Short mmCIF file of C-alpha atoms in Angstrom, two decimals:
data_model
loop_
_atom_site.label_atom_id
_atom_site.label_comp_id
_atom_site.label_asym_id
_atom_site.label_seq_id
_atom_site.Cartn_x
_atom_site.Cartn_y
_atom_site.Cartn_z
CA UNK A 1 -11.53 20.98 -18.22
CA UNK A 2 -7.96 21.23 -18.85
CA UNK A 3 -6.11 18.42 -21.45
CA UNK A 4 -3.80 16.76 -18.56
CA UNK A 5 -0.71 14.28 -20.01
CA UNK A 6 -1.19 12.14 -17.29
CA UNK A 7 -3.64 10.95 -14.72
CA UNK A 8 -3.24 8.76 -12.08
CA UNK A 9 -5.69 6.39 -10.95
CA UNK A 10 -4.98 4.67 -7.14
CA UNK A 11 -6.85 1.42 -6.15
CA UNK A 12 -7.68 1.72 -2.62
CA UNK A 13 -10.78 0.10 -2.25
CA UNK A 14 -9.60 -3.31 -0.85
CA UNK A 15 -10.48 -4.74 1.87
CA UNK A 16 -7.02 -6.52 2.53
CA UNK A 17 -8.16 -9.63 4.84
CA UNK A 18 -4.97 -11.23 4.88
CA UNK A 19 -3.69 -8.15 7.33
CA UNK A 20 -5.88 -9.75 9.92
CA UNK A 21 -7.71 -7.61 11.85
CA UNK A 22 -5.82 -4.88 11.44
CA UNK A 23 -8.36 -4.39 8.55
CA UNK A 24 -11.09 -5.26 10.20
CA UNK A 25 -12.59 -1.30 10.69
CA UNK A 26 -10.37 0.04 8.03
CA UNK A 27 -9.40 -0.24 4.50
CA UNK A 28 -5.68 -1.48 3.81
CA UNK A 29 -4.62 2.03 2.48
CA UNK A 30 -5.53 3.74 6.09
CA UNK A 31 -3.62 1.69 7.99
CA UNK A 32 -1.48 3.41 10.27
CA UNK A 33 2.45 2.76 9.67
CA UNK A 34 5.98 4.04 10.31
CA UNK A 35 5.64 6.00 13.12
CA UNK A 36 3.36 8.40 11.92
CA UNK A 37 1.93 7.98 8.82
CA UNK A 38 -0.81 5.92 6.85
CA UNK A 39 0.07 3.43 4.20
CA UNK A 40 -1.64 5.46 0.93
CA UNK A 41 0.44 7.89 2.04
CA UNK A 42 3.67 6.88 0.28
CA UNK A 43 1.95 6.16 -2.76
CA UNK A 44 0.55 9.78 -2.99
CA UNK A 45 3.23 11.46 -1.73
CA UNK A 46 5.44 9.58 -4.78
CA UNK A 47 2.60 11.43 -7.28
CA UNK A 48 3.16 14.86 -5.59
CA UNK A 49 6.86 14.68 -5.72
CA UNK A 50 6.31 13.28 -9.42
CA UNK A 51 4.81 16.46 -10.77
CA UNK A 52 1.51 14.38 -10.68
CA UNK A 53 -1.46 16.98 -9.85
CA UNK A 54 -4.50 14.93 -10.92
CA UNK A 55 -4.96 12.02 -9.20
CA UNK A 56 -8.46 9.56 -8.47
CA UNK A 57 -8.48 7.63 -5.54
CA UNK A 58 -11.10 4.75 -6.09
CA UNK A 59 -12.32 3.76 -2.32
CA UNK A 60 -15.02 0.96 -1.65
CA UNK A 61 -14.33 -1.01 1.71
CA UNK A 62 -14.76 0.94 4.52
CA UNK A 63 -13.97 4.36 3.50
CA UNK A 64 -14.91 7.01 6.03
CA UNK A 65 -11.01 7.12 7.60
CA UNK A 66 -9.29 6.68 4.43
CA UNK A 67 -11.55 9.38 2.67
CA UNK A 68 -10.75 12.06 5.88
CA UNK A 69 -6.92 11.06 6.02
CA UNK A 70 -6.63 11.85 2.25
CA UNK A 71 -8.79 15.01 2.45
CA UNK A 72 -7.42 16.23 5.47
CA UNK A 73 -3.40 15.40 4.34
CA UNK A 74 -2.20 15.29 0.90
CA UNK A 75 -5.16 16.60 -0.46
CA UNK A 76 -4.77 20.36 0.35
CA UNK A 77 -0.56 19.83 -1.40
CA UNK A 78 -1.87 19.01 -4.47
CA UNK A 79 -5.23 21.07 -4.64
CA UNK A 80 -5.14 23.40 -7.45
CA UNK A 81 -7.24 25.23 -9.94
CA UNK A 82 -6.13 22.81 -12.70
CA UNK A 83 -5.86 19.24 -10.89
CA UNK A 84 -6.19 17.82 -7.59
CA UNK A 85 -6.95 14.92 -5.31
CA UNK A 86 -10.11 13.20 -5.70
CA UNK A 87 -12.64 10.69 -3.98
CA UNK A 88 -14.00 8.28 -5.86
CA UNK A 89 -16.39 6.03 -4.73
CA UNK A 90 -19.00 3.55 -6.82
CA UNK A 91 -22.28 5.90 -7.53
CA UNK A 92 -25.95 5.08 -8.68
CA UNK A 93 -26.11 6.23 -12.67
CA UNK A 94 -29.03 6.45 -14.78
CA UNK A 95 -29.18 2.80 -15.24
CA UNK A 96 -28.48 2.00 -11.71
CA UNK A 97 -25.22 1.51 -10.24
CA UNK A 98 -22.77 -1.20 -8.22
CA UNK A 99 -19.90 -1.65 -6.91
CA UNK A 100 -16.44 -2.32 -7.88
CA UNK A 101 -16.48 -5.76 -9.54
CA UNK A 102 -12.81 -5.82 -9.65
CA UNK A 103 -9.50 -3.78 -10.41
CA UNK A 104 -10.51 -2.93 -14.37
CA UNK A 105 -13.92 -2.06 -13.10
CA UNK A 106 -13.18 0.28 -11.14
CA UNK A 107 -10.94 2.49 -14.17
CA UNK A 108 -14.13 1.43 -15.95
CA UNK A 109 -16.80 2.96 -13.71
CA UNK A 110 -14.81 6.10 -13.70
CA UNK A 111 -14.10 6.51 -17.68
CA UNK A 112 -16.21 9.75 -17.50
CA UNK A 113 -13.82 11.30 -14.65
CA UNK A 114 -10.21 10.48 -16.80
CA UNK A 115 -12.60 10.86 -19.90
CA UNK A 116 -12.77 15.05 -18.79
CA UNK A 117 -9.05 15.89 -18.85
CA UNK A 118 -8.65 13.90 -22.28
CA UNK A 119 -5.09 12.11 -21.24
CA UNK A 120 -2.41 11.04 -23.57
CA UNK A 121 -1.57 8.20 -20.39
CA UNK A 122 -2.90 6.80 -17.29
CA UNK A 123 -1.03 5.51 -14.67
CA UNK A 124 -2.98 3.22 -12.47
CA UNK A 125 -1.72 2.82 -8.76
CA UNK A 126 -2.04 0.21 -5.92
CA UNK A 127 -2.49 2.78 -2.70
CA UNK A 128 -0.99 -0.26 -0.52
CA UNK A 129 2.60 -0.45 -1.14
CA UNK A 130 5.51 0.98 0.44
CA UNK A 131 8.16 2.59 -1.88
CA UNK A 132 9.50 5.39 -3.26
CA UNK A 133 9.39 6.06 -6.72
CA UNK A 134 9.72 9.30 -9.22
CA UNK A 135 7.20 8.43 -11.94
CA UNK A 136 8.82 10.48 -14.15
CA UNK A 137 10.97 8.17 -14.98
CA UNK A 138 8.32 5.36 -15.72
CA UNK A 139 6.56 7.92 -18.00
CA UNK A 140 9.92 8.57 -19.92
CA UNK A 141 10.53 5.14 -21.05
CA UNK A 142 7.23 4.38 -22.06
CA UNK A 143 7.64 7.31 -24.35
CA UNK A 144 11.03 6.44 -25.36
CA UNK A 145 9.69 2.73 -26.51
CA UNK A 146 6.38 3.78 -27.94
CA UNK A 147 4.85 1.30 -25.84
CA UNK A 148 1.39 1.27 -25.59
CA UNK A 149 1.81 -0.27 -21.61
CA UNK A 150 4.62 -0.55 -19.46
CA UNK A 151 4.59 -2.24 -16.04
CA UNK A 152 7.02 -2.01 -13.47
CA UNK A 153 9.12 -4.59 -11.99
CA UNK A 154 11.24 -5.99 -9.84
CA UNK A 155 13.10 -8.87 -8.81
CA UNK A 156 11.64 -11.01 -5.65
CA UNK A 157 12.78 -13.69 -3.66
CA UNK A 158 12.21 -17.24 -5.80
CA UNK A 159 9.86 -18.54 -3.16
CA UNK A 160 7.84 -15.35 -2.97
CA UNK A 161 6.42 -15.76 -6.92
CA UNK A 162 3.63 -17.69 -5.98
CA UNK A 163 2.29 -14.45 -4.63
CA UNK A 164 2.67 -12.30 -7.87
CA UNK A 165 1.94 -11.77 -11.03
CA UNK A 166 5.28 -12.79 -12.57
CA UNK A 167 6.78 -11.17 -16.06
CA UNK A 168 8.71 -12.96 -18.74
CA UNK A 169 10.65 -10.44 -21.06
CA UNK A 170 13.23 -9.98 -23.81
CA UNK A 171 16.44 -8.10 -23.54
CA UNK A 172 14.66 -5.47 -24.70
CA UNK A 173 12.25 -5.45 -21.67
CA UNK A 174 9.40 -6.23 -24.10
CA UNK A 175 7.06 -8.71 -22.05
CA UNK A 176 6.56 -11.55 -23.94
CA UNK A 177 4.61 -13.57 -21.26
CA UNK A 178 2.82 -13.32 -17.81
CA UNK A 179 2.10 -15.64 -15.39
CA UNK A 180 -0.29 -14.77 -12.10
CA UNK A 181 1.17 -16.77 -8.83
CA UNK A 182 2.94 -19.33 -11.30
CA UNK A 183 3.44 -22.34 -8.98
CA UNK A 184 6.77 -23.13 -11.19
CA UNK A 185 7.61 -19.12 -12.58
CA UNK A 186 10.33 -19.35 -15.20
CA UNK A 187 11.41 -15.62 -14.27
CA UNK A 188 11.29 -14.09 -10.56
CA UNK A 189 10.54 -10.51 -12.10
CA UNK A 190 7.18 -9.64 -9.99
CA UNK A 191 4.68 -6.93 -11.31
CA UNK A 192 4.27 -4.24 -9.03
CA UNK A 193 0.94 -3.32 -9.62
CA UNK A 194 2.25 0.23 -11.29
CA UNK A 195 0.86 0.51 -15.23
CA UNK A 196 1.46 3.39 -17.52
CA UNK A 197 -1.22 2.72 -20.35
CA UNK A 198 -1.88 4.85 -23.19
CA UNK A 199 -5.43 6.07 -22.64
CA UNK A 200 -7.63 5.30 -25.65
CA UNK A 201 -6.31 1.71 -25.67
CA UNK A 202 -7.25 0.82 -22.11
CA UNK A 203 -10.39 2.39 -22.44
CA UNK A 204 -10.99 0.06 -25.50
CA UNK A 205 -9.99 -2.93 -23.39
CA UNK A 206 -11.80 -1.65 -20.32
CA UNK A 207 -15.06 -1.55 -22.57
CA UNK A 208 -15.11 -5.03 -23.88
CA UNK A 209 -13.74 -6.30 -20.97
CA UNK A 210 -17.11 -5.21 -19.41
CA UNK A 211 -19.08 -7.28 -21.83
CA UNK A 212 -17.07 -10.46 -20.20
CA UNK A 213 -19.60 -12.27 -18.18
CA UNK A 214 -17.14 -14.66 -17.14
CA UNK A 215 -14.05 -11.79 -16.36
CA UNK A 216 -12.93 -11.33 -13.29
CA UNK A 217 -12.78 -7.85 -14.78
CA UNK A 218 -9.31 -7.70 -12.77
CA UNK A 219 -5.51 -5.82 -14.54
CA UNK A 220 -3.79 -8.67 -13.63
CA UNK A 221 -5.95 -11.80 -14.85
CA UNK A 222 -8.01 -9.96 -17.49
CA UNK A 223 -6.72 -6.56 -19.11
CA UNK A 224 -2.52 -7.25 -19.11
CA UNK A 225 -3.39 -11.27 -20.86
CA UNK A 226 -6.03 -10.23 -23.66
CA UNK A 227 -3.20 -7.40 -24.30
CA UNK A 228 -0.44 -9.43 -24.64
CA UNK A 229 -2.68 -12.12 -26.70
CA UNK A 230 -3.73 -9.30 -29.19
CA UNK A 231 0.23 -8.35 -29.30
CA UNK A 232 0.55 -5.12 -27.88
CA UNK A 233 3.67 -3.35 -27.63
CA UNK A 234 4.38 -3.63 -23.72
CA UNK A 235 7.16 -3.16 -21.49
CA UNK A 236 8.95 -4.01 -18.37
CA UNK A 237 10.14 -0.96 -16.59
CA UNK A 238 12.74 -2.33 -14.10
CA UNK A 239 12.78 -0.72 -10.76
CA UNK A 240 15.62 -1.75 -8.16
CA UNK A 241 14.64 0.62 -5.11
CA UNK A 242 13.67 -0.49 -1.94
CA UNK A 243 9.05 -1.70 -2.41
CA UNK A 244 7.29 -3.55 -0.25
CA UNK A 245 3.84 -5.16 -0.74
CA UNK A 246 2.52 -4.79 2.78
CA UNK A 247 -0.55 -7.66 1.93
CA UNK A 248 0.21 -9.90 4.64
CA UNK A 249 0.81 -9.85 8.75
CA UNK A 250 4.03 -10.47 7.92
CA UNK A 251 5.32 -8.26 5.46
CA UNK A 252 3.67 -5.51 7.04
CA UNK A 253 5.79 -6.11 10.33
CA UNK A 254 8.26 -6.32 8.03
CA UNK A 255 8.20 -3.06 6.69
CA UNK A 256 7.82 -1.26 9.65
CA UNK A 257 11.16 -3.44 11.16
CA UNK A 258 12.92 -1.84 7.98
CA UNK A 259 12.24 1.38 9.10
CA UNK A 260 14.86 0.68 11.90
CA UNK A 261 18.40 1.06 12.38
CA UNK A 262 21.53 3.80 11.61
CA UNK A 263 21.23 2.88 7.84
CA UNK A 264 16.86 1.49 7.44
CA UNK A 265 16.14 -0.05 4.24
CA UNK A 266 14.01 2.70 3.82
CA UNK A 267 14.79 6.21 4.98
CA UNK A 268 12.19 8.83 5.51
CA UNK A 269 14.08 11.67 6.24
CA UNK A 270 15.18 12.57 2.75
CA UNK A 271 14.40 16.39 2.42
CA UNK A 272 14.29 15.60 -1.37
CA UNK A 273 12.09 12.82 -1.16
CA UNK A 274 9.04 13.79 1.92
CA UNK A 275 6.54 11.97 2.64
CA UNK A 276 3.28 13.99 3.60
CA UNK A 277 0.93 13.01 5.81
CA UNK A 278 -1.84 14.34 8.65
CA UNK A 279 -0.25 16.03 11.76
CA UNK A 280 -1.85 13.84 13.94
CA UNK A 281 -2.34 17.71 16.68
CA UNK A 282 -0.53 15.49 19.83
CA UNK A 283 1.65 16.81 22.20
CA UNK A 284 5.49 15.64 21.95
CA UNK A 285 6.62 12.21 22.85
CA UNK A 286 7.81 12.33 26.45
CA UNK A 287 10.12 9.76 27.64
CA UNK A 288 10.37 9.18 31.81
CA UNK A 289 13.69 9.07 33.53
CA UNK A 290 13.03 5.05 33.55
CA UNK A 291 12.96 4.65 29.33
CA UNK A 292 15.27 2.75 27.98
CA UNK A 293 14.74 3.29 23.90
CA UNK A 294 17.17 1.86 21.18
CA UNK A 295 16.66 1.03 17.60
CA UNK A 296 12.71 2.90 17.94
CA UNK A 297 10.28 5.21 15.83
CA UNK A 298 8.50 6.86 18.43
CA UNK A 299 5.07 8.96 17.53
CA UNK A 300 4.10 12.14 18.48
CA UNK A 301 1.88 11.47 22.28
CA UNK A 302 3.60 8.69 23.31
CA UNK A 303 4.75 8.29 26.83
CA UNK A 304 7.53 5.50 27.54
CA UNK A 305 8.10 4.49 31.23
CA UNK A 306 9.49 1.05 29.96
CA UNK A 307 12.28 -0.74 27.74
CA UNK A 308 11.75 0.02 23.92
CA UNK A 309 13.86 -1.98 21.54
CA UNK A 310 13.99 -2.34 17.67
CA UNK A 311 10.24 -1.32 17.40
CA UNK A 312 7.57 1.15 16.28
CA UNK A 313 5.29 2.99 18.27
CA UNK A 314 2.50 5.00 16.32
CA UNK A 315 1.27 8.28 18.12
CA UNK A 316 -0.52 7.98 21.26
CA UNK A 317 0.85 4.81 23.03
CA UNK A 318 1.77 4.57 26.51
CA UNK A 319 4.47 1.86 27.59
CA UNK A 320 4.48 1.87 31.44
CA UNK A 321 7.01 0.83 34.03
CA UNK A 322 9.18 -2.22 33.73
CA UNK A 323 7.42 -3.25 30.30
CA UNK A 324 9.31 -4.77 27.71
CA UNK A 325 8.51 -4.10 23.83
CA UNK A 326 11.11 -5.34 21.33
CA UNK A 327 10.84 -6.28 17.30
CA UNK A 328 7.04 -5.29 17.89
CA UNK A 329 4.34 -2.17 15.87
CA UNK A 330 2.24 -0.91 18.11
CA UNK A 331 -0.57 0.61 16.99
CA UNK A 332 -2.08 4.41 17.99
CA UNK A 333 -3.40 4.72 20.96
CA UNK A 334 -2.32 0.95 22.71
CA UNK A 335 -1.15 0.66 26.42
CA UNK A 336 1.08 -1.97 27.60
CA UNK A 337 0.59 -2.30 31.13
CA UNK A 338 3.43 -2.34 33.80
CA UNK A 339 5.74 -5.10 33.82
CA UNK A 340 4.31 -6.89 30.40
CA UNK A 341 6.50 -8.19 27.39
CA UNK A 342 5.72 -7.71 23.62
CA UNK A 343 8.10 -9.67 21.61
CA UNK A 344 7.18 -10.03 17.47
CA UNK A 345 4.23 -8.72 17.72
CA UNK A 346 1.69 -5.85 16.46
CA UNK A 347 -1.05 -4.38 18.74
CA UNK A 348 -3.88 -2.84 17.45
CA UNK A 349 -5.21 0.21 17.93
CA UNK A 350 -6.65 1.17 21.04
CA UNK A 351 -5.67 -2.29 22.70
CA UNK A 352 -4.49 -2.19 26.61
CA UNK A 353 -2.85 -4.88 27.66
CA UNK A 354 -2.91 -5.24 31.40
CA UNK A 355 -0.24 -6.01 33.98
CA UNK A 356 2.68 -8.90 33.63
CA UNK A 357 1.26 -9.95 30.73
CA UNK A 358 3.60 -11.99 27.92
CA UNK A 359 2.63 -11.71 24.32
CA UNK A 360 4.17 -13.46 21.72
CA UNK A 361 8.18 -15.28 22.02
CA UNK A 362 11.74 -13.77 21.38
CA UNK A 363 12.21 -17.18 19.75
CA UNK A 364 9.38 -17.52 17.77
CA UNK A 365 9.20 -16.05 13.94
CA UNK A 366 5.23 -16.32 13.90
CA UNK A 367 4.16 -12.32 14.34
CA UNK A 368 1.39 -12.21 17.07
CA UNK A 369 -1.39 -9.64 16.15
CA UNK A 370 -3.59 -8.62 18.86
CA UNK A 371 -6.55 -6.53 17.28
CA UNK A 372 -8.70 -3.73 17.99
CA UNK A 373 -11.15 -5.62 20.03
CA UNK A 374 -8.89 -7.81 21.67
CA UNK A 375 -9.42 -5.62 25.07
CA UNK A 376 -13.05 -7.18 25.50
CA UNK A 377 -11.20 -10.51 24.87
CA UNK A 378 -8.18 -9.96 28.05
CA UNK A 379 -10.74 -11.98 30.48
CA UNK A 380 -11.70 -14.53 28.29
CA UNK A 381 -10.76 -18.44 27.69
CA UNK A 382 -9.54 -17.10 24.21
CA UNK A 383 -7.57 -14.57 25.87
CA UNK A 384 -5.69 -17.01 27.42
CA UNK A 385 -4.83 -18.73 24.32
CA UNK A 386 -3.16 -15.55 23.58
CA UNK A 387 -1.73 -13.87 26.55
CA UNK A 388 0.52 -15.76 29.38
CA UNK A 389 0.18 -13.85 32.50
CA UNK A 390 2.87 -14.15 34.62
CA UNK A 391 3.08 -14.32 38.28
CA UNK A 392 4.58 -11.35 39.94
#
């Protein structure tokens, strides 16, 4: 096999339960976002336009869509005699086999795949963030400081730490200290779960990290600690574009909402920056001489008879007549029936709401997520809960 520099390594394998059920038939990387593409998909597509041509993508939770989407999509860019896009999932070995215990363990169970292209790096990837990013760059400073790990980060709202793994450093960017979900951080520079280690030294870590009864075998709680205990040259790499960690119901909507407007937070339509995904083979959207659109990303199959405002619609949906969808995702293939409103909320794939329905509150900051299954639910007491159907 042929001596590669670099491989990457993307954890996809989560289940993500905090996205609701959104999640609940798919893994966090396959689900759909922006219009028209699926969430792995800007973490790939950041390899590709890297230079990056051999990448593993460790899947666990509910693979079957994620494994097509990549196969079918990003795969076929980067396929080549040399590298290439690969699948992997835990496997039964001589001594038996099970699955991913954690983060670490999975790089661990797949030593002998990075093992064959005998790196000088690995750069290990979360497959559930939205960003842009030219890895290059990443690469070149952890050269530059002989580091033997360098994470990225970036600066996060105060009273978002709690939720990361938080980075103390010099003025030299050398991390001195790290704190996971610090209840009182001393520094609001958040890991974003992007690590450029130097092969043979992870691998020794990733070894007797396995011994560990009591690890959580995890990057962030295990492997980045006993690293900085032992005094390992490590480094921040500061990154000040726009990243999103799309782990909750709410930054999820939140993402997609910064898709929106003349001048998003995030733009997809750099020519020097694509973003590749799978054609998703529907006809062109198709908007009646009733639509009203403004502020919208509107996927390929959609047909709009209503009032679209400040909102997403992924391939497939149907809006009818007089219906009313503002600061909302809506997932591929939902209806909204005639004369319904959809304020702040997501619907789920597949979901039809029926007639003069009202789902969620203009006023209201709580996101509403009606899931997959939540068209068995439209005649129920907890239905009701949910959905206020107006007379007339």
């Amino acid at each position: 096999m042929q001596k590669k520099e670099c491989v990457a390594v993307v954890l996809a394998g989560g289940r993500g339960s905090r996205l609701n059920t959104l999640t609940t038939t798919l893994a966090k990387p396959a689900v759909p976002f922006g219009g028209r593409y699926r969430i792995i998909d800007f973490t790939l597509s950041n390899c590709y336009n890297s230079q990056l041509d051999t990448i593993g993508v460790l899947t666990q939770y509910r693979p079957f869509a994620l494994q097509c989407h990549v196969e079918d999509g990003i795969a076929p860019e980067l396929a080549s005699c040399t590298g290439g896009v690969f699948i992997l999932s835990p496997y039964l070995k001589d001594d038996g086999g099970e699955w991913y215990k954690g983060t670490a363990n999975a790089v661990y169970q797949n030593i002998d795949f990075i093992d064959q292209y005998s790196p000088r790096y690995v750069l290990v990837l979360s497959g559930d963030h939205i960003y842009k990013m030219d890895y290059r760059f990443i690469l070149q400073q952890h050269r530059l400081k002989q580091a033997e790990a360098t994470i990225s980060v970036i600066h996060v709202p105060w009273k978002d730490t709690s939720r990361f793994g938080i980075m103390n450093i010099g003025d030299d960017f050398r991390i001195h200290d790290f704190e996971e979900k610090p209840q009182n951080p001393r520094s609001n520079l958040a890991s974003m779960g992007i690590y450029v280690f130097n092969w043979p030294i992870l691998k020794q870590y990733l070894l007797a990290d396995e011994k560990e009864t009591e690890s959580g075998h995890d990057f962030g709680k295990n492997i980045i600690p006993q690293m900085l205990q032992d005094g390992r040259k490590m480094f921040a790499y500061p990154f000040t574009g726009y990243w999103k960690d799309v782990g909750t119901v709410e930054s999820f909507w939140q993402a997609n909402m910064d898709l929106l407007g003349d001048e998003p937070l995030l733009a997809l339509d750099d020519p020097l920056w694509p973003i590749y995904t799978v054609d998703s083979v529907q006809p062109p959207q198709c908007l009646t001489e009733a639509a009203i659109t403004s502020q919208a990303l509107i996927g390929d199959g959609c047909i709009v008879a209503g009032h679209v405002d400040h909102s997403v619609l992924l391939p497939g949906v149907c809006i009818a007549s007089g219906a009313i969808v503002k600061n909302s995702v809506i997932m591929p293939n939902a209806k909204i029936g005639a004369n319904s409103r959809i304020f702040g909320a997501i619907i789920g794939s597949g979901v039809s709401i029926a007639e003069n329905c009202c789902i969620g509150c203009s006023s209201n900051e709580k996101i509403t997520v009606i899931g997959e299954h939540a068209a068995h639910l439209l005649h129920s007491k907890a239905a009701d809960d949910i959905l206020c159907r107006e007379d007339g």
